[in-house]
Coordinates of C-alpha atoms in Angstrom, one line a residue:
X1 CA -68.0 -67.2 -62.8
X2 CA -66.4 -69.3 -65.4
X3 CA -63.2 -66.7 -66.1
X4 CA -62.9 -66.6 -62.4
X5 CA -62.2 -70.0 -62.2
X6 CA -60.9 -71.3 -65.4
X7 CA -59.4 -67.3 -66.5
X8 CA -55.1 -67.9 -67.3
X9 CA -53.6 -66.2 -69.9
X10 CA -52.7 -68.8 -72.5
X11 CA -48.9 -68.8 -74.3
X12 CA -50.3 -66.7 -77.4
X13 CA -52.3 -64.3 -75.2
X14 CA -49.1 -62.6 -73.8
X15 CA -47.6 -61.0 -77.1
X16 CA -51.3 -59.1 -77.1
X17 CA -52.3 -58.5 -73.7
X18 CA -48.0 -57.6 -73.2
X19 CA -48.4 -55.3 -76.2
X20 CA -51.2 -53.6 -74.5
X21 CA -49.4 -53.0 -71.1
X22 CA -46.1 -51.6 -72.3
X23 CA -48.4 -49.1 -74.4
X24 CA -50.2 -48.2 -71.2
X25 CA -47.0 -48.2 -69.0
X26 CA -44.3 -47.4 -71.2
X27 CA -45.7 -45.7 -74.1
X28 CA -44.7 -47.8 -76.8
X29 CA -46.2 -50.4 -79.3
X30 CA -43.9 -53.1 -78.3
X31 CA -44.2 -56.4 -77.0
X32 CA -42.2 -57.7 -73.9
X33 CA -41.6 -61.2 -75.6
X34 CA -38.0 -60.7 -77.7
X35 CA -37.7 -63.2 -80.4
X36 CA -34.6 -62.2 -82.0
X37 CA -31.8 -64.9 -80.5
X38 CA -29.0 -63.4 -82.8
X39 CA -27.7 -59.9 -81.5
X40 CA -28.6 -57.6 -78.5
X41 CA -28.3 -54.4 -80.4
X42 CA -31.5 -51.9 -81.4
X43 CA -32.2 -52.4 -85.0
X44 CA -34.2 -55.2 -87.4
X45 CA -33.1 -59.0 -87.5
X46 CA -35.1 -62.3 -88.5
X47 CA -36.3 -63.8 -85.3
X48 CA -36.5 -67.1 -84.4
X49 CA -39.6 -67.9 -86.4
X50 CA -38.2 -67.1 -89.5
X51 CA -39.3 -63.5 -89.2
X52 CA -38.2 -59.7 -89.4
X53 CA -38.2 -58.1 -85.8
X54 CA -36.9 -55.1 -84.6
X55 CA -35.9 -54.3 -81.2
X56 CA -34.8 -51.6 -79.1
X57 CA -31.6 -51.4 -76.8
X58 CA -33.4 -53.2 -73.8
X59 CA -35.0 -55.8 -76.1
X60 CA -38.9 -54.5 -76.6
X61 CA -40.1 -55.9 -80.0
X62 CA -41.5 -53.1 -81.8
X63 CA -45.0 -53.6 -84.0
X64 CA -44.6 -57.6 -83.9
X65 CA -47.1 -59.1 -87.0
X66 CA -47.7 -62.3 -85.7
X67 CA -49.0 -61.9 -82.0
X68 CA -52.0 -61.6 -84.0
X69 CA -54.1 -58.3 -82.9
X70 CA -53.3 -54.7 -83.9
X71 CA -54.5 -51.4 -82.3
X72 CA -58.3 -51.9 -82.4
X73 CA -57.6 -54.0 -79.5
X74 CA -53.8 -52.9 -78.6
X75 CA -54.9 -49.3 -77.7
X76 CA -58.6 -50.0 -76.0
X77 CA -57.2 -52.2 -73.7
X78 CA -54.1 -50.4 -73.3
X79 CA -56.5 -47.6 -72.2
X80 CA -58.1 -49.4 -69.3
X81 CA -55.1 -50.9 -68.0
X82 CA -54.1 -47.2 -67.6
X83 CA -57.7 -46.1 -66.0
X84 CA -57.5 -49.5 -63.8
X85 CA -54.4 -51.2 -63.2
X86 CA -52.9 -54.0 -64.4
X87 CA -54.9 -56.2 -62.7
X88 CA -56.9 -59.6 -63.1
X89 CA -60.3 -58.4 -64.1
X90 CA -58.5 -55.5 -66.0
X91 CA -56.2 -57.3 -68.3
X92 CA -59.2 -59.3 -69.5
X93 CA -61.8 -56.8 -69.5
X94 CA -61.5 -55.1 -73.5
X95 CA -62.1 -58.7 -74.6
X96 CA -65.2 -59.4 -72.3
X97 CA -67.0 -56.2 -73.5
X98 CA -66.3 -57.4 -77.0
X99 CA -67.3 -60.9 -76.6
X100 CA -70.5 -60.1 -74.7
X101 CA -71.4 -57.1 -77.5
X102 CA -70.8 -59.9 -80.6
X103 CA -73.0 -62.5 -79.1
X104 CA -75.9 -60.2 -78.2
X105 CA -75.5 -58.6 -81.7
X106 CA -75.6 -62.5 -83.2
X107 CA -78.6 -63.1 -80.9
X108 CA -80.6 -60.1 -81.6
X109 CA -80.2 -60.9 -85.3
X110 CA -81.2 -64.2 -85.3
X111 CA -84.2 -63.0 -83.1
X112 CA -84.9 -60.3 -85.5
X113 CA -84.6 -62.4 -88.7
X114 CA -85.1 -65.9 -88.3
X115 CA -87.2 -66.2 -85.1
X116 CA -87.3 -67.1 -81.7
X117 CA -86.6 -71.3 -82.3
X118 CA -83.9 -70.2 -84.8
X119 CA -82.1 -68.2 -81.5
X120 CA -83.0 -70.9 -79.1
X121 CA -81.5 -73.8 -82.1
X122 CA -78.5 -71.7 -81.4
X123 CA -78.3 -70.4 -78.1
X124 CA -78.0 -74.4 -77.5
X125 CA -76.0 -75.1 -79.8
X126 CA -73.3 -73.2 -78.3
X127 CA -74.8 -73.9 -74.9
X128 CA -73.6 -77.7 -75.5
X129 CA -70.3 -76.8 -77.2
X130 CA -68.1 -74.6 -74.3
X131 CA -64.9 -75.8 -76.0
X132 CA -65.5 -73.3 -78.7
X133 CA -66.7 -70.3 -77.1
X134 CA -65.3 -70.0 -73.6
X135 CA -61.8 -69.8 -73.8
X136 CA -62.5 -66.4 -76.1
X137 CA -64.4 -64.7 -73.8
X138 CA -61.4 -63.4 -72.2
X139 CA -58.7 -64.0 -74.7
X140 CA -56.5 -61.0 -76.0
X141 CA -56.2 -63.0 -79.6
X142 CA -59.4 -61.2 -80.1
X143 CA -61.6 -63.0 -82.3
X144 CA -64.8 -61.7 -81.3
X145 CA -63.8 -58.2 -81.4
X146 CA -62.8 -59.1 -85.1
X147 CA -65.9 -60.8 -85.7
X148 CA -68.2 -57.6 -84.2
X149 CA -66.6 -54.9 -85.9
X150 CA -67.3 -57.2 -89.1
X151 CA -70.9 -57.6 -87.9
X152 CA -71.1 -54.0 -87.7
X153 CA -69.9 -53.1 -91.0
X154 CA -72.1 -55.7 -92.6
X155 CA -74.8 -53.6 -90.4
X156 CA -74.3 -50.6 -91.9
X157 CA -74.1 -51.9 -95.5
X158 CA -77.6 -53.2 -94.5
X159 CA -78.7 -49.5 -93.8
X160 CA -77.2 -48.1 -96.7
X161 CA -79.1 -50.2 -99.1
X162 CA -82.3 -49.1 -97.1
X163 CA -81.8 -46.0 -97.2
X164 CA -79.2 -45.4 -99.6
X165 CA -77.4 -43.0 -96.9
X166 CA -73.5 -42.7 -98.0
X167 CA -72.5 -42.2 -94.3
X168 CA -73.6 -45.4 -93.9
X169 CA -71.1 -46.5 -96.7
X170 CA -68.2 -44.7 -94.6
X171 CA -69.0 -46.1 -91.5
X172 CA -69.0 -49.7 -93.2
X173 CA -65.8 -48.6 -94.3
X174 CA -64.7 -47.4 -90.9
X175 CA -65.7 -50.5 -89.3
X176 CA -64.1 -53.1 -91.8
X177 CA -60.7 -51.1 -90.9
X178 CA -61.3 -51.8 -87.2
X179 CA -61.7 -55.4 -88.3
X180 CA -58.6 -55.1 -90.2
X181 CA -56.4 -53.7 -87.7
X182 CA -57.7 -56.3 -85.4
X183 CA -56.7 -58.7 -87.8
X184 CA -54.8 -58.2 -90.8
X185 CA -56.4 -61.2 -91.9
X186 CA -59.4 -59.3 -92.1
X187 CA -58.0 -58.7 -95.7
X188 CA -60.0 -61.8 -97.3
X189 CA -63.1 -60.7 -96.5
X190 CA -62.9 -57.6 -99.1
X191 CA -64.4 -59.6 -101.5
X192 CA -67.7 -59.7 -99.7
X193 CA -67.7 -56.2 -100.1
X194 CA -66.7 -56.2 -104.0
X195 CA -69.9 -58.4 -104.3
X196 CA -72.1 -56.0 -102.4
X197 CA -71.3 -53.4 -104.6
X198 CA -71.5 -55.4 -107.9
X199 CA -75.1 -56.4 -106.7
X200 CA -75.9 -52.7 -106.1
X201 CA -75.0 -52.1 -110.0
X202 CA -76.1 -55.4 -111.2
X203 CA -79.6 -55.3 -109.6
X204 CA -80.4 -51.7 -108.8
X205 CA -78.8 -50.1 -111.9
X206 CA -77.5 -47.0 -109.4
X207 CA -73.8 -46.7 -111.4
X208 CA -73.4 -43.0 -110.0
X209 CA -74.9 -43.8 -106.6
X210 CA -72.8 -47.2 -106.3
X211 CA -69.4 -45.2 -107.2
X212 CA -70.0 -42.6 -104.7
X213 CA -71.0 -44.9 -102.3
X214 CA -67.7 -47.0 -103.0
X215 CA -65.6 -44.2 -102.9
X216 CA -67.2 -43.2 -99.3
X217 CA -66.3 -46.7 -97.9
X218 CA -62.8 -46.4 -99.5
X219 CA -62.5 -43.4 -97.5
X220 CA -63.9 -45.0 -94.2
X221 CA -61.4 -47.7 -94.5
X222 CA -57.7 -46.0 -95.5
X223 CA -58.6 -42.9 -92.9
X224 CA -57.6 -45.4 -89.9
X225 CA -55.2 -47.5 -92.3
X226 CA -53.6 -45.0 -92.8
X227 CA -53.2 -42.7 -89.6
X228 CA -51.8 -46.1 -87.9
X229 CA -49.5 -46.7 -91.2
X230 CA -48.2 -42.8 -90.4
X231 CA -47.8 -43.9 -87.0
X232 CA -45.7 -47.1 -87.8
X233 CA -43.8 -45.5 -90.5
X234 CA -43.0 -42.3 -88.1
X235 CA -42.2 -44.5 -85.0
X236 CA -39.9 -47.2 -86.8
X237 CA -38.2 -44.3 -89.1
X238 CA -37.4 -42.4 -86.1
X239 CA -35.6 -44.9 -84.1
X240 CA -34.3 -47.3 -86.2
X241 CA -34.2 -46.2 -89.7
X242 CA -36.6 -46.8 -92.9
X243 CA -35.6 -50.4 -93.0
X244 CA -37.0 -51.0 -90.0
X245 CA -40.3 -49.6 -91.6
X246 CA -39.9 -52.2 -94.5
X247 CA -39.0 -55.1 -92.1
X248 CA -41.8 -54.4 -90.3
X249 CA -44.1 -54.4 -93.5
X250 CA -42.4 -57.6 -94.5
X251 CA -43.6 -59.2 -91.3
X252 CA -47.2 -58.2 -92.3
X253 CA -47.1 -59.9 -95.3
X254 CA -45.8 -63.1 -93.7
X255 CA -48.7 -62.7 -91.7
X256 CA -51.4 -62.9 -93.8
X257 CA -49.2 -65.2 -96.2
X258 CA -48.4 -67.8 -94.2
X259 CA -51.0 -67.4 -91.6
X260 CA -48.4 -67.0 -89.0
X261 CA -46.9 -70.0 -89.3
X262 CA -44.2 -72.1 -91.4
X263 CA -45.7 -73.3 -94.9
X264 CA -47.3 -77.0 -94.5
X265 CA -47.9 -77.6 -98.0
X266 CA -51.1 -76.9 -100.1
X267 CA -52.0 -80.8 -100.9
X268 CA -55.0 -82.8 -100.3
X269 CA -54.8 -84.6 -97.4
X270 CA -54.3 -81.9 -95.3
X271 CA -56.9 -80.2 -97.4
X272 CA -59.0 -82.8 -96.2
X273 CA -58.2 -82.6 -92.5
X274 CA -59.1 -79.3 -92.4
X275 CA -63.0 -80.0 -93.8
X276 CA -63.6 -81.6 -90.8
X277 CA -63.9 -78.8 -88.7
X278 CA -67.4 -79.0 -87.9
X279 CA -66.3 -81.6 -85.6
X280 CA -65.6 -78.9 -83.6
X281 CA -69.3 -77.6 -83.2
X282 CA -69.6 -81.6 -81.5
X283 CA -70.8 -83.2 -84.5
X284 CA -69.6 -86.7 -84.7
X285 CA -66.5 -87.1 -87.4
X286 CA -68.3 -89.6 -89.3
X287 CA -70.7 -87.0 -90.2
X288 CA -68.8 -84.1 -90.1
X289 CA -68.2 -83.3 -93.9
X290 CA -72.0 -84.3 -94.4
X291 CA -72.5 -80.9 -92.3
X292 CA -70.9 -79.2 -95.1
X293 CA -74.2 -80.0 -97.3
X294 CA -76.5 -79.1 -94.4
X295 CA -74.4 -75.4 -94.3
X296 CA -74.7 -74.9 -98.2
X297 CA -78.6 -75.8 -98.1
X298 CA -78.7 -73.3 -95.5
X299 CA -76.9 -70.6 -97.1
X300 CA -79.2 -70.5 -100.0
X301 CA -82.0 -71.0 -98.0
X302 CA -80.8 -67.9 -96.2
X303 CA -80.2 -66.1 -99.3
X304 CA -83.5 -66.4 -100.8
X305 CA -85.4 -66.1 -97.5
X306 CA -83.9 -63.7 -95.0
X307 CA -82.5 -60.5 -96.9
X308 CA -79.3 -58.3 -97.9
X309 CA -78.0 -58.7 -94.4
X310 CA -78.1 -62.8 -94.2
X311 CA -76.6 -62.9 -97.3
X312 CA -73.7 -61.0 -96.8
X313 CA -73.2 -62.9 -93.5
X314 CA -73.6 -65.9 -95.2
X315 CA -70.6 -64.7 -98.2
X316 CA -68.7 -63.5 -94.5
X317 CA -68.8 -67.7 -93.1
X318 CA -67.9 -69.2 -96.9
X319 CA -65.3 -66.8 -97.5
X320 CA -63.3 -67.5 -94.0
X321 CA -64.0 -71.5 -94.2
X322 CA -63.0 -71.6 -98.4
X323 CA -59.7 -70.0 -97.6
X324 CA -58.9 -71.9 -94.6
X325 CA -59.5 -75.0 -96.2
X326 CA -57.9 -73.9 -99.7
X327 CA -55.3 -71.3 -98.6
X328 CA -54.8 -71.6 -94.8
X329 CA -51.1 -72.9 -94.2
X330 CA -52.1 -73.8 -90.3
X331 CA -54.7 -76.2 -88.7
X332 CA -55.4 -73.1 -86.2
X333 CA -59.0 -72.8 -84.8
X334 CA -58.7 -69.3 -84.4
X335 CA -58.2 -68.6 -87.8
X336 CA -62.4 -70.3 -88.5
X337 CA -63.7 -69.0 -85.6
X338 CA -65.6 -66.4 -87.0
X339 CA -66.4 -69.0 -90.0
X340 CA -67.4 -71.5 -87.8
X341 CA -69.5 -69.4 -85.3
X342 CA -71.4 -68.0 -88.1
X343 CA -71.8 -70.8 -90.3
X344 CA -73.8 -72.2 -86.6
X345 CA -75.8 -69.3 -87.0
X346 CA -76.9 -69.7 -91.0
X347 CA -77.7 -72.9 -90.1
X348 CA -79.7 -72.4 -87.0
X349 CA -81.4 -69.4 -88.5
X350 CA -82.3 -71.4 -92.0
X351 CA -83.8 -74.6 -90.0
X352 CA -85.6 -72.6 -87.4
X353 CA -86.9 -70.1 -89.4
X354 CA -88.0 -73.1 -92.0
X355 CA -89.9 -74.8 -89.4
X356 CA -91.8 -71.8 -87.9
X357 CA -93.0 -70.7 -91.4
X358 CA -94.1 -73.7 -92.6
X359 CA -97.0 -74.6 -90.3
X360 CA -99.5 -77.6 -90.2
X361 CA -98.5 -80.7 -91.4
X362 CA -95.2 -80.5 -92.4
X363 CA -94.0 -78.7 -89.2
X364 CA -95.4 -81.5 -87.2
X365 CA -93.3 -84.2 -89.0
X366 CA -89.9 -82.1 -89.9
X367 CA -89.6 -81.0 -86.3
X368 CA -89.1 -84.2 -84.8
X369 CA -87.2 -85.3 -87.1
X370 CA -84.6 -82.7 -87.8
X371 CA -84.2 -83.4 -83.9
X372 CA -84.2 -86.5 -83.9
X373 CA -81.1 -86.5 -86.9
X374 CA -79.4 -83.9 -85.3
X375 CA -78.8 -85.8 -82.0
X376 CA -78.3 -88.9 -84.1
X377 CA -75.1 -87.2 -85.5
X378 CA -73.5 -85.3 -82.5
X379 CA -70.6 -86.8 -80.5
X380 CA -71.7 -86.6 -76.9
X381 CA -67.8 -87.2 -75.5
X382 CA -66.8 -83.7 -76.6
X383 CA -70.1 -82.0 -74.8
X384 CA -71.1 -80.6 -71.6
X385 CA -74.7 -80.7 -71.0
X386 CA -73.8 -79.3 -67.3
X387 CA -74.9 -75.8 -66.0
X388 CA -71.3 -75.0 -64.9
X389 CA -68.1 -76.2 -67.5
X390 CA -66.6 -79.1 -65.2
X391 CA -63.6 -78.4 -63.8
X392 CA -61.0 -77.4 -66.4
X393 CA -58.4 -80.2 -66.5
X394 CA -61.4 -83.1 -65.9
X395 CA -62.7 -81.8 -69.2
X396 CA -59.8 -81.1 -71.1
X397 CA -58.9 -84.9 -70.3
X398 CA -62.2 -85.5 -71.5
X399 CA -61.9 -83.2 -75.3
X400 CA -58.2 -84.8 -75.1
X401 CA -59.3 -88.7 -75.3
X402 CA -61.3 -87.3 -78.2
X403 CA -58.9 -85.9 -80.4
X404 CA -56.3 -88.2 -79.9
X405 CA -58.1 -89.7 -82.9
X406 CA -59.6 -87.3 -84.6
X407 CA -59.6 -84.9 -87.2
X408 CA -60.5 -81.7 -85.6
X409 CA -58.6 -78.0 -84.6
X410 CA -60.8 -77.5 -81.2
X411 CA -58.8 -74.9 -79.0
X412 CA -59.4 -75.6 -75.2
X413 CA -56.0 -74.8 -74.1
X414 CA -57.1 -73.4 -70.7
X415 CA -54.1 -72.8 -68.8
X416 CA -54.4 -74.1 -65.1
X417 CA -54.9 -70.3 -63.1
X418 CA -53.9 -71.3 -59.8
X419 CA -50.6 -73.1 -60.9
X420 CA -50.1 -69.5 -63.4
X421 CA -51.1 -66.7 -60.2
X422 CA -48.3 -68.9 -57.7
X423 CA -45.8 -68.6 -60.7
X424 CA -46.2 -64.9 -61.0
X425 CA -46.8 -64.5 -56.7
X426 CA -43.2 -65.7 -56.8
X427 CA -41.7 -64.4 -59.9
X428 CA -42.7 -61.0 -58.1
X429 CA -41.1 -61.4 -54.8
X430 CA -38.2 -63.4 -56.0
X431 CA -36.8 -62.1 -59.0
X432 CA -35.2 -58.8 -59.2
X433 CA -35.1 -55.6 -61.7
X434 CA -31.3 -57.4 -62.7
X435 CA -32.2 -60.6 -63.3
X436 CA -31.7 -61.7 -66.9
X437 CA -34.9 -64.0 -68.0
X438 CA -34.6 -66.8 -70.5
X439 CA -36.9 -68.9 -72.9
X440 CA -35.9 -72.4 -74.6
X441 CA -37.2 -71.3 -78.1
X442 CA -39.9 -71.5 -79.4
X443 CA -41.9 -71.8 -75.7
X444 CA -41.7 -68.2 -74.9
X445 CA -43.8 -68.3 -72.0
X446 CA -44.9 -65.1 -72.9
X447 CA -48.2 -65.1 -70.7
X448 CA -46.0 -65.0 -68.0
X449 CA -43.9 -62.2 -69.7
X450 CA -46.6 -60.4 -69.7
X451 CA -48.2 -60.6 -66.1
X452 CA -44.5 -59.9 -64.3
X453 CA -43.5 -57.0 -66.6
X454 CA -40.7 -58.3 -67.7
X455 CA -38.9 -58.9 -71.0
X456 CA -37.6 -62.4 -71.7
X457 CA -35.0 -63.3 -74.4
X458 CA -34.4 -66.5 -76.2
X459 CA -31.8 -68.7 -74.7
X460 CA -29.2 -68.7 -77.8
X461 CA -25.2 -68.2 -77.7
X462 CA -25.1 -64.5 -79.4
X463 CA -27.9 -63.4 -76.2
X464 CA -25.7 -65.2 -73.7
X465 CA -22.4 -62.8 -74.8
X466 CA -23.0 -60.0 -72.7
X467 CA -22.9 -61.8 -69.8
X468 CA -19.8 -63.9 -70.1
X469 CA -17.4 -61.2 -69.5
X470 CA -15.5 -60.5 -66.6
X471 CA -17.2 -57.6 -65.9
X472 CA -20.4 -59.8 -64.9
X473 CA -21.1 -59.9 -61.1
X474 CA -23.0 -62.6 -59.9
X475 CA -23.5 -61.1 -56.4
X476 CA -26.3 -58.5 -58.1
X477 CA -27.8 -60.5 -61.3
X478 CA -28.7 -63.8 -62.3
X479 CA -29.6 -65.9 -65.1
X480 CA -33.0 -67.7 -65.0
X481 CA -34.5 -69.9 -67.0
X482 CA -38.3 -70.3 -67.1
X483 CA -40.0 -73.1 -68.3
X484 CA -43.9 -73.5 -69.6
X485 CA -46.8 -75.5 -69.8
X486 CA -46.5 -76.5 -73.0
X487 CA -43.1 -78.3 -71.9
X488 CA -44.6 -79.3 -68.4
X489 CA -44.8 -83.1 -68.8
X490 CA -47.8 -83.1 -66.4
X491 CA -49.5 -80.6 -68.4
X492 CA -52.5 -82.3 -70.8
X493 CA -51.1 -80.6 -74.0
X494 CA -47.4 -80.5 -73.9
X495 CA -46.1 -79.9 -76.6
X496 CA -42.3 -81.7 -76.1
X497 CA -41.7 -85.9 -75.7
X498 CA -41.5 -87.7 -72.4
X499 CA -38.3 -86.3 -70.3
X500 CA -37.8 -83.2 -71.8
X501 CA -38.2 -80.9 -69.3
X502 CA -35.6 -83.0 -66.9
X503 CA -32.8 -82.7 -69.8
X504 CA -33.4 -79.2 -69.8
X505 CA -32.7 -78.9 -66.6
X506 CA -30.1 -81.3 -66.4
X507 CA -28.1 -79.6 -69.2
X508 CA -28.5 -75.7 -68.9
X509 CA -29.6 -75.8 -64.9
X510 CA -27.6 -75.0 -61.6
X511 CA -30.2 -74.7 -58.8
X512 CA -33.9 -75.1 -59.3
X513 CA -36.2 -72.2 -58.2
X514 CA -39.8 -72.7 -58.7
X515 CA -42.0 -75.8 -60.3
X516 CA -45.5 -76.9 -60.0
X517 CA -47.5 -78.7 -62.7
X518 CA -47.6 -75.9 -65.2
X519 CA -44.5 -73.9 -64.6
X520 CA -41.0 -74.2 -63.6
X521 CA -38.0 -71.8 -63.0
X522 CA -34.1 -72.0 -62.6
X523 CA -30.7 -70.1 -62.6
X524 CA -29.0 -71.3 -65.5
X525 CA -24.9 -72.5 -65.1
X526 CA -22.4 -70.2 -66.1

């Protein structure tokens, strides 16, 4: 099995998958990776990103924005690691269920709607394109549970326009918040919604109807909001003070502003770099903005042909891929992969459900042809054709030769499982309950974080205090510093120049631990 073989956590994985255990161990909402490099005390400071934290006295960061996922995967997952353990299959298993539930959902729609060669135009599309799927099926970033629950509200929506049912309005509602606190990103898809409504007045004329029904949706989407808002508001209030509660909301809105990262610039070249994206469903970059025409065809093709359900599915992809290209601040493939993915299936399900309506004739010419132009524009280095993904580093070597000149945000950061379980096998027989565990920022390691239960700080002068005075004994605790792929200089997507990782050492190092090619680990000088 593919997650067997090619399954490590990647760096952004452990502020999630962490969150989850220390709510299933410890019962809090915390993370295990502290980012706050300027005092050890409980209370709110801006972290090393730029950010508001706040921290409790052994360093947990409480209700951390930018790890990405909220409670709709914090507290499922949290849930089985407290049924099962915190074990391998365990650790992934919330985001398994989720990614297995929002492709069946995609394919039984396409099945449904568009046809049986519009759900085998897809099924190979992503068949061919591995770099874009697989590493999600087990990550705690979470996109497909994002992308189901927004599948599911767009469901119900569906349902109530049948039926004109206002639980199904609710439970739209309902749905959308599990997206939400998924994501807080989530928050740009509400127009979609706004334009559901407006149709329902526009086109059906139901003013009373459509106000109830919006009102019921309303309700479906603050009743979660705002139980986990209580929650937040109770939790930070109680332990730290209300402007713990407002750093925390500030955090949020850095989120969703800044898309979790520093602000690039909103010009257009990098405007233009991030159009390109298609390149990452293997079409070749020369024609990669031509797909853009192919997807808008499609979308009103969809539109005028498939229903209510394609349309809004259709508004879902075009509203994710106009504000990453317009708004987003970050070339982050996770940010389009909803977009993306469901921009593959308007596509697919506008072409093959085309071709198997029109018969005669015309299906006997444009058949050929769209296949023919379709494997005339794909770029055949950054597929797999094989029945197994290749072994993980052969074909990241393989995408990397690619992308070295290319416009493109493809995410196949698989991180090497054998080199990441020996890391944790000794991190667990070798380091103690005392020992204090360091990061260089911003490489927090916090996969590993994660895994060993165990909170690592920042290596900065004000965390370094405590430990400088006399009353320090060496006999019982040490130091360690811990050092990760991304600044491994044999890893294939380091992150730091040639020789890096030796400086480190040289400077901060006084006896080397643990290294392979993806990890190293040593106690830091006094």
């Amino acid at each position: 099995m593919f997650i067997a073989d090619y399954g490590g956590l990647e760096h952004d994985d452990g502020w999630a998958v962490g969150g989850a255990r220390v709510l299933a161990e410890k019962g809090i909402y915390a993370s295990y990776t502290n980012t706050i490099g300027s005092g050890s005390a409980a209370g709110a400071y801006i972290g090393i990103h730029g950010k508001p934290q706040i921290q409790d006295d052994e360093g947990f960061i409480y209700f951390y924005g930018s790890y990405g996922t909220g409670p709709t995967y914090t507290v499922p997952q949290a849930l089985l690691i407290k049924l099962f353990g915190s074990g391998f299959w365990t650790l992934r298993l919330w985001p398994i269920i989720t990614y297995f539930s929002f492709f069946f959902l995609l394919f039984y729609l396409l099945y449904t709607y568009a046809g049986m060669l519009a759900f085998l135009l897809f099924y190979g599309w992503i068949w061919i394109t591995p770099h874009m799927t697989s590493v999600y099926s087990f990550s705690s970033l979470s996109e497909p549970l994002m992308a189901l629950m927004m599948l599911l509200s767009l469901l119900a929506l569906k349902q109530h326009e049948q039926k004109q049912n206002h639980c199904y309005s609710l439970l739209a509602g309902l749905a959308y918040a599990a997206a939400c606190l998924t994501k807080v990103l989530c928050l740009i898809f509400l127009p979609v919604f706004v334009i559901y409504f407006a149709y329902l007045i526009y086109k059906r004329k139901l003013f009373l109807k459509t106000a109830v029904a919006s009102a019921a949706f309303l309700f479906g989407f603050l009743i979660p909001e705002c139980a986990f808002e209580f929650y937040r508001y109770y939790i930070l209030d109680t332990l730290f003070g209300y402007n713990a509660y407002l750093a925390s909301l500030q955090d949020i809105f850095m989120q969703v502003t800044m898309a979790g990262a520093p602000k690039q610039g909103w010009n257009l070249g990098f405007m233009l770099e991030k159009s390109y994206l298609w390149f990452d469903l293997g079409v070749a970059l020369t024609y990669a903005p031509l797909l853009w025409v192919v997807f808008l065809l499609a979308t009103l093709y969809c539109m005028c042909n498939l229903g209510l359900l394609y349309n809004l599915i259709a508004l879902l992809a075009l509203a994710n891929l106009s504000w990453f290209i317009l708004l987003g601040k970050m070339n982050q493939p996770r940010y389009i992969w909803i977009g993306v993915v469901l921009g593959a299936m308007i596509m697919t399900a506008a072409i093959g459900n085309f071709l198997t309506r029109k018969r005669g004739k015309i299906t006997l010419v444009a058949t050929p042809v769209a296949a023919l132009l379709f494997a005339f524009i794909l770029n055949y280095e950054l597929l797999s054709f094989d029945l197994k993904i290749p072994g993980s580093k052969e074909y990241q070597a393989k995408i990397d030769r690619v992308l070295k000149t290319a416009f493109s945000s493809v995410h196949f950061h698989l991180q090497p499982l054998e080199d990441q379980q020996a890391f944790v096998d000794y991190f667990k027989q070798e380091v103690s309950d005392l020992d204090v565990v360091y990061y260089v920022p911003i490489f927090m390691v916090a996969e590993i974080a994660a895994l060993v239960d165990k909170i690592f700080y920042p290596l900065t002068y004000e965390r370094m205090i405590p430990y400088t005075k006399a009353t320090f004994k060496r006999s019982s605790r040490r130091l360690l510093l811990v050092l990760g792929p991304y600044q491994s200089e044999r890893y294939l997507h380091k992150m730091v120049p040639s020789g890096y990782s030796d400086r480190v050492k040289q400077q901060l190092c006084r006896l080397a631990l643990f290294e392979n090619d993806s990890y190293s680990m040593c106690e830091l000088k006094q």
